[in-house]
Tab-separated table of C-alpha atoms and ligand atoms in Angstrom:
chain	number	residue	atom	x	y	z
A	1	UNK	CA	-18.741	-23.807	-12.183
A	2	UNK	CA	-15.120	-23.712	-12.757
A	3	UNK	CA	-13.321	-23.026	-9.148
A	4	UNK	CA	-10.889	-20.362	-10.074
A	5	UNK	CA	-6.408	-21.098	-9.161
A	6	UNK	CA	-5.301	-19.728	-5.706
A	7	UNK	CA	-2.331	-18.731	-6.643
A	8	UNK	CA	-1.160	-17.303	-3.457
A	9	UNK	CA	-2.557	-16.036	-0.574
A	10	UNK	CA	-0.905	-13.235	1.674
A	11	UNK	CA	-1.513	-11.641	4.926
A	12	UNK	CA	-4.121	-9.062	3.719
A	13	UNK	CA	-4.402	-10.495	-0.137
A	14	UNK	CA	-4.976	-13.795	-1.705
A	15	UNK	CA	-3.815	-13.465	-5.388
A	16	UNK	CA	-6.532	-16.231	-8.091
A	17	UNK	CA	-5.650	-16.815	-11.707
A	18	UNK	CA	-7.107	-13.648	-14.046
A	19	UNK	CA	-9.452	-14.496	-16.454
A	20	UNK	CA	-6.870	-14.014	-19.986
A	21	UNK	CA	-3.413	-14.692	-19.902
A	22	UNK	CA	-1.254	-11.797	-17.650
A	23	UNK	CA	-3.399	-10.601	-15.703
A	24	UNK	CA	-5.141	-11.362	-11.582
A	25	UNK	CA	-7.856	-11.103	-9.608
A	26	UNK	CA	-6.359	-9.415	-5.606
A	27	UNK	CA	-8.598	-10.277	-3.178
A	28	UNK	CA	-8.082	-7.996	-0.322
A	29	UNK	CA	-9.702	-9.350	2.885
A	30	UNK	CA	-10.694	-8.509	5.865
A	31	UNK	CA	-7.273	-9.469	7.945
A	32	UNK	CA	-5.090	-7.425	9.484
A	33	UNK	CA	-1.876	-8.272	11.022
A	34	UNK	CA	0.675	-5.992	12.502
A	35	UNK	CA	4.495	-6.875	14.035
A	36	UNK	CA	4.731	-9.260	11.396
A	37	UNK	CA	1.881	-11.267	12.391
A	38	UNK	CA	2.177	-11.272	15.312
A	39	UNK	CA	0.014	-9.623	16.518
A	40	UNK	CA	-3.811	-10.737	14.501
A	41	UNK	CA	-7.692	-9.664	14.099
A	42	UNK	CA	-10.312	-9.621	11.955
A	43	UNK	CA	-11.132	-6.466	10.945
A	44	UNK	CA	-15.180	-6.886	9.224
A	45	UNK	CA	-15.413	-4.017	6.223
A	46	UNK	CA	-11.138	-3.476	5.747
A	47	UNK	CA	-10.703	-5.014	2.439
A	48	UNK	CA	-14.148	-3.750	1.037
A	49	UNK	CA	-12.744	-0.431	2.084
A	50	UNK	CA	-9.103	-1.192	1.145
A	51	UNK	CA	-10.581	-2.456	-2.608
A	52	UNK	CA	-12.005	1.252	-3.052
A	53	UNK	CA	-9.741	3.252	-1.472
A	54	UNK	CA	-6.869	1.316	-3.823
A	55	UNK	CA	-8.621	1.354	-6.440
A	56	UNK	CA	-8.888	4.950	-6.001
A	57	UNK	CA	-5.180	6.038	-5.234
A	58	UNK	CA	-4.437	3.512	-8.596
A	59	UNK	CA	-6.588	5.442	-10.992
A	60	UNK	CA	-5.312	9.227	-9.353
A	61	UNK	CA	-1.745	7.554	-10.693
A	62	UNK	CA	-2.462	6.127	-13.879
A	63	UNK	CA	-4.328	9.583	-15.120
A	64	UNK	CA	-1.390	11.263	-14.185
A	65	UNK	CA	0.435	9.345	-16.118
A	66	UNK	CA	1.963	6.793	-12.996
A	67	UNK	CA	1.996	2.864	-13.738
A	68	UNK	CA	0.145	1.216	-12.327
A	69	UNK	CA	-1.149	-2.495	-11.845
A	70	UNK	CA	-5.289	-1.869	-11.914
A	71	UNK	CA	-7.054	-2.597	-14.455
A	72	UNK	CA	-10.482	-2.780	-13.674
A	73	UNK	CA	-12.595	-2.987	-10.052
A	74	UNK	CA	-14.533	-6.288	-10.240
A	75	UNK	CA	-17.201	-6.564	-7.661
A	76	UNK	CA	-16.802	-5.339	-3.403
A	77	UNK	CA	-13.316	-7.212	-2.410
A	78	UNK	CA	-11.152	-7.792	-5.872
A	79	UNK	CA	-10.406	-6.135	-8.755
A	80	UNK	CA	-8.349	-7.513	-11.827
A	81	UNK	CA	-4.998	-6.650	-11.850
A	82	UNK	CA	-1.546	-7.154	-14.455
A	83	UNK	CA	-0.067	-9.942	-13.477
A	84	UNK	CA	4.244	-8.268	-12.674
A	85	UNK	CA	7.221	-10.284	-11.923
A	86	UNK	CA	7.162	-7.975	-7.990
A	87	UNK	CA	10.894	-6.437	-7.254
A	88	UNK	CA	11.418	-8.438	-4.148
A	89	UNK	CA	11.078	-4.890	-2.145
A	90	UNK	CA	9.018	-2.777	-0.042
A	91	UNK	CA	9.936	1.033	-1.117
A	92	UNK	CA	8.905	3.141	2.066
A	93	UNK	CA	8.376	7.215	1.519
A	94	UNK	CA	8.663	9.697	4.615
A	95	UNK	CA	7.898	13.042	4.743
A	96	UNK	CA	7.726	12.941	8.767
A	97	UNK	CA	9.163	10.215	10.695
A	98	UNK	CA	7.586	7.834	12.541
A	99	UNK	CA	7.763	3.964	13.064
A	100	UNK	CA	10.836	2.333	12.307
A	101	UNK	CA	12.833	5.430	11.610
A	102	UNK	CA	12.112	7.072	15.058
A	103	UNK	CA	12.890	4.547	16.837
A	104	UNK	CA	16.316	4.016	14.867
A	105	UNK	CA	18.294	8.216	14.777
A	106	UNK	CA	15.780	8.986	18.005
A	107	UNK	CA	13.480	11.207	16.177
A	108	UNK	CA	10.759	12.690	18.048
A	109	UNK	CA	7.733	11.370	15.359
A	110	UNK	CA	6.697	13.685	13.554
A	111	UNK	CA	9.398	15.366	13.065
A	112	UNK	CA	9.917	17.141	9.325
A	113	UNK	CA	11.514	15.183	7.444
A	114	UNK	CA	14.525	17.559	5.633
A	115	UNK	CA	13.493	16.298	3.139
A	116	UNK	CA	10.943	13.157	1.431
A	117	UNK	CA	13.338	10.127	2.383
A	118	UNK	CA	13.264	7.652	0.253
A	119	UNK	CA	13.543	3.227	2.107
A	120	UNK	CA	14.456	0.008	0.343
A	121	UNK	CA	12.688	-3.134	2.754
A	122	UNK	CA	14.282	-6.747	2.096
A	123	UNK	CA	10.326	-8.185	1.346
A	124	UNK	CA	11.405	-10.959	4.093
A	125	UNK	CA	8.554	-12.275	6.648
A	126	UNK	CA	11.008	-14.818	7.888
A	127	UNK	CA	13.766	-11.451	8.963
A	128	UNK	CA	11.330	-8.902	9.324
A	129	UNK	CA	12.126	-6.884	5.841
A	130	UNK	CA	15.251	-5.259	6.305
A	131	UNK	CA	16.265	-2.575	5.532
A	132	UNK	CA	19.061	-2.783	3.482
A	133	UNK	CA	20.901	0.032	0.975
A	134	UNK	CA	21.883	0.894	-2.224
A	135	UNK	CA	24.440	-1.439	-1.762
A	136	UNK	CA	23.304	-4.743	-0.425
A	137	UNK	CA	20.357	-4.270	-3.321
A	138	UNK	CA	22.651	-4.484	-6.610
A	139	UNK	CA	25.682	-6.798	-4.590
A	140	UNK	CA	22.758	-9.189	-4.511
A	141	UNK	CA	19.982	-9.068	-7.567
A	142	UNK	CA	17.567	-8.705	-6.197
A	143	UNK	CA	17.661	-5.260	-8.181
A	144	UNK	CA	20.312	-3.161	-11.162
A	145	UNK	CA	21.212	0.788	-10.417
A	146	UNK	CA	18.865	0.977	-13.697
A	147	UNK	CA	16.028	-0.438	-11.409
A	148	UNK	CA	16.538	1.853	-8.634
A	149	UNK	CA	16.680	4.761	-9.679
A	150	UNK	CA	13.594	4.305	-11.820
A	151	UNK	CA	11.551	3.012	-7.756
A	152	UNK	CA	12.544	6.086	-6.448
A	153	UNK	CA	11.608	8.060	-9.496
A	154	UNK	CA	8.398	6.359	-9.190
A	155	UNK	CA	8.427	6.501	-4.753
A	156	UNK	CA	8.133	9.620	-4.949
A	157	UNK	CA	5.891	10.205	-7.571
A	158	UNK	CA	3.232	8.817	-6.022
A	159	UNK	CA	4.833	10.880	-2.341
A	160	UNK	CA	4.030	13.710	-4.090
A	161	UNK	CA	0.064	12.358	-5.294
A	162	UNK	CA	-1.199	11.254	-2.368
A	163	UNK	CA	0.279	13.771	-0.082
A	164	UNK	CA	-2.243	16.317	-2.720
A	165	UNK	CA	-4.627	13.689	-1.898
A	166	UNK	CA	-5.140	13.186	1.252
A	167	UNK	CA	-3.277	18.119	1.910
A	168	UNK	CA	-6.589	18.404	0.311
A	169	UNK	CA	-8.867	16.477	2.674
A	170	UNK	CA	-7.112	17.484	5.596
A	171	UNK	CA	-4.898	14.674	6.526
A	172	UNK	CA	-0.749	14.233	6.990
A	173	UNK	CA	0.719	11.915	4.652
A	174	UNK	CA	3.471	10.813	7.055
A	175	UNK	CA	4.736	8.113	4.923
A	176	UNK	CA	3.869	5.069	3.181
A	177	UNK	CA	5.091	1.859	1.778
A	178	UNK	CA	4.590	0.523	-2.395
A	179	UNK	CA	5.584	-2.080	-4.075
A	180	UNK	CA	7.075	-2.165	-7.922
A	181	UNK	CA	6.197	-4.813	-10.349
A	182	UNK	CA	8.917	-5.684	-13.632
A	183	UNK	CA	6.302	-5.677	-16.984
A	184	UNK	CA	7.426	-7.140	-19.714
A	185	UNK	CA	5.668	-5.254	-23.349
A	186	UNK	CA	8.186	-7.516	-26.028
A	187	UNK	CA	11.726	-7.261	-25.550
A	188	UNK	CA	11.682	-4.659	-23.355
A	189	UNK	CA	10.396	-4.001	-20.300
A	190	UNK	CA	9.108	-1.724	-17.597
A	191	UNK	CA	8.198	-1.020	-13.751
A	192	UNK	CA	4.882	-0.305	-12.703
A	193	UNK	CA	3.561	0.514	-9.148
A	194	UNK	CA	1.652	-3.125	-8.079
A	195	UNK	CA	0.436	-4.373	-4.479
A	196	UNK	CA	-2.087	-2.033	-3.173
A	197	UNK	CA	-1.932	1.234	-1.372
A	198	UNK	CA	-3.771	2.420	1.067
A	199	UNK	CA	-4.601	2.875	4.324
A	200	UNK	CA	-3.402	-0.510	5.476
A	201	UNK	CA	0.498	0.910	4.413
A	202	UNK	CA	0.497	4.234	4.319
A	203	UNK	CA	0.363	6.322	8.333
A	204	UNK	CA	-2.053	9.661	7.803
A	205	UNK	CA	-3.102	11.759	10.770
A	206	UNK	CA	-5.293	14.766	10.652
A	207	UNK	CA	-3.416	18.039	9.593
A	208	UNK	CA	-5.993	19.492	12.339
A	209	UNK	CA	-5.713	17.420	15.762
A	210	UNK	CA	-2.727	14.192	14.764
A	211	UNK	CA	-5.234	11.796	15.123
A	212	UNK	CA	-4.421	9.028	13.314
A	213	UNK	CA	-6.012	7.112	10.844
A	214	UNK	CA	-4.412	4.000	9.575
A	215	UNK	CA	-2.877	0.966	10.489
A	216	UNK	CA	-1.677	1.933	13.564
A	217	UNK	CA	-4.818	2.849	15.270
A	218	UNK	CA	-4.828	-1.288	15.141
A	219	UNK	CA	-1.448	-1.474	16.114
A	220	UNK	CA	-1.339	0.476	18.870
A	221	UNK	CA	-4.808	0.350	20.252
A	222	UNK	CA	-5.863	3.626	19.471
A	223	UNK	CA	-9.864	2.753	18.859
A	224	UNK	CA	-11.458	1.123	15.959
A	225	UNK	CA	-9.483	0.291	11.833
A	226	UNK	CA	-12.928	-0.053	10.195
A	227	UNK	CA	-13.614	3.809	11.224
A	228	UNK	CA	-10.494	5.733	10.742
A	229	UNK	CA	-10.690	3.990	7.037
A	230	UNK	CA	-14.260	4.797	6.811
A	231	UNK	CA	-13.152	8.315	7.411
A	232	UNK	CA	-10.213	8.233	5.169
A	233	UNK	CA	-12.916	7.396	2.083
A	234	UNK	CA	-15.703	9.278	2.607
A	235	UNK	CA	-13.184	12.527	2.945
A	236	UNK	CA	-11.527	11.899	0.026
A	237	UNK	CA	-15.336	10.793	-1.616
A	238	UNK	CA	-15.031	7.323	-2.421
A	239	UNK	CA	-17.402	7.123	0.012
A	240	UNK	CA	-20.513	9.201	1.008
A	241	UNK	CA	-20.654	11.874	2.991
A	242	UNK	CA	-22.646	10.525	4.966
A	243	UNK	CA	-21.224	7.726	6.113
A	244	UNK	CA	-19.534	8.195	9.842
A	245	UNK	CA	-19.298	4.800	10.626
A	246	UNK	CA	-18.009	0.998	9.407
A	247	UNK	CA	-19.652	0.332	6.037
A	248	UNK	CA	-20.262	-2.821	5.768
A	249	UNK	CA	-19.494	-4.921	3.017
A	250	UNK	CA	-23.365	-5.566	2.322
A	251	UNK	CA	-24.055	-1.796	1.952
A	252	UNK	CA	-21.317	-0.715	-1.339
A	253	UNK	CA	-20.943	-3.109	-3.837
B	301	CDP	O1	5.887	0.978	10.564
B	301	CDP	P1	6.904	0.196	11.136
B	301	CDP	O2	6.772	0.379	12.397
B	301	CDP	O3	6.807	-1.338	10.625
B	301	CDP	O4	8.059	0.837	10.225
B	301	CDP	P2	8.306	1.535	9.535
B	301	CDP	O5	9.600	1.265	8.802
B	301	CDP	O6	7.897	2.923	9.882
B	301	CDP	O7	6.881	1.964	8.005
B	301	CDP	C1	6.802	3.031	6.909
B	301	CDP	C2	5.345	3.362	6.232
B	301	CDP	O8	6.040	1.533	5.833
B	301	CDP	C3	4.717	2.613	7.197
B	301	CDP	O9	3.655	3.984	6.565
B	301	CDP	C4	4.543	1.797	7.556
B	301	CDP	O10	2.917	0.998	7.537
B	301	CDP	C5	4.225	0.460	6.473
B	301	CDP	N1	5.278	-0.282	5.711
B	301	CDP	C6	3.979	-1.340	5.453
B	301	CDP	O11	2.440	-1.153	4.616
B	301	CDP	N2	4.275	-2.666	4.716
B	301	CDP	C7	5.158	-3.094	5.381
B	301	CDP	N3	6.073	-4.855	5.897
B	301	CDP	C8	6.048	-2.555	6.474
B	301	CDP	C9	6.258	-0.803	6.659
């Protein structure tokens, strides 16, 4: 069998050429990185969990009319996605203060924000993904004003959907990051949610106990990361309810 062509390898995923033009295969690795890859480890089963969770969120978004790149899950670690032109910005939505917002503004972690706040960071590992203002984005041509308006609207719809999903299972969506891509349909372009939505790119706290169920478990050495993600998947019904410990990749497909 011909080997697939690897197009890109990132910190947590690999992109391969897809079976048809305009498609790609997205492979979820077990690698975990934090602090711009200064901290690294391999967390057995993380890729399997993130593949399933991203499928769950992207499918849910499609059902409420939010366009995404997700086409179908192929196997445990791979999904078929639409190929997009990634906008070089990370879009962060925050409901409660945490992480860099807390550091920047001296806000105690967990402070409820007056309303959801959308931030943009430039996707550039060498610069540590710096926060940028709309002025920079327009002036340097990373996106147009129309793109920005569409990105904010998409991000807030994702926030409403994700907050609701999480609230229903006793989890507070503190903040998250999404990436957005451009697709062309004839002469028209539109923006769709791309990359992944998983506990790697969200802050998720148990509503009752405040227990962290996201990548901060790894960043801050708070316990077993795969156990935390398994807990999220189990509560959402993505895994059988009796799966209380990290799933071995061979157990689910
Ligand atoms: O997470 P960190 O403290 O580095 O930065 P943040 O600006 O507080 O992150 C806000 C949210 O975006 C968190 O849920 C992060 O997990 C997520 N994020 C991400 O997924 N990838 C990045 N490169 C930066 C932030």
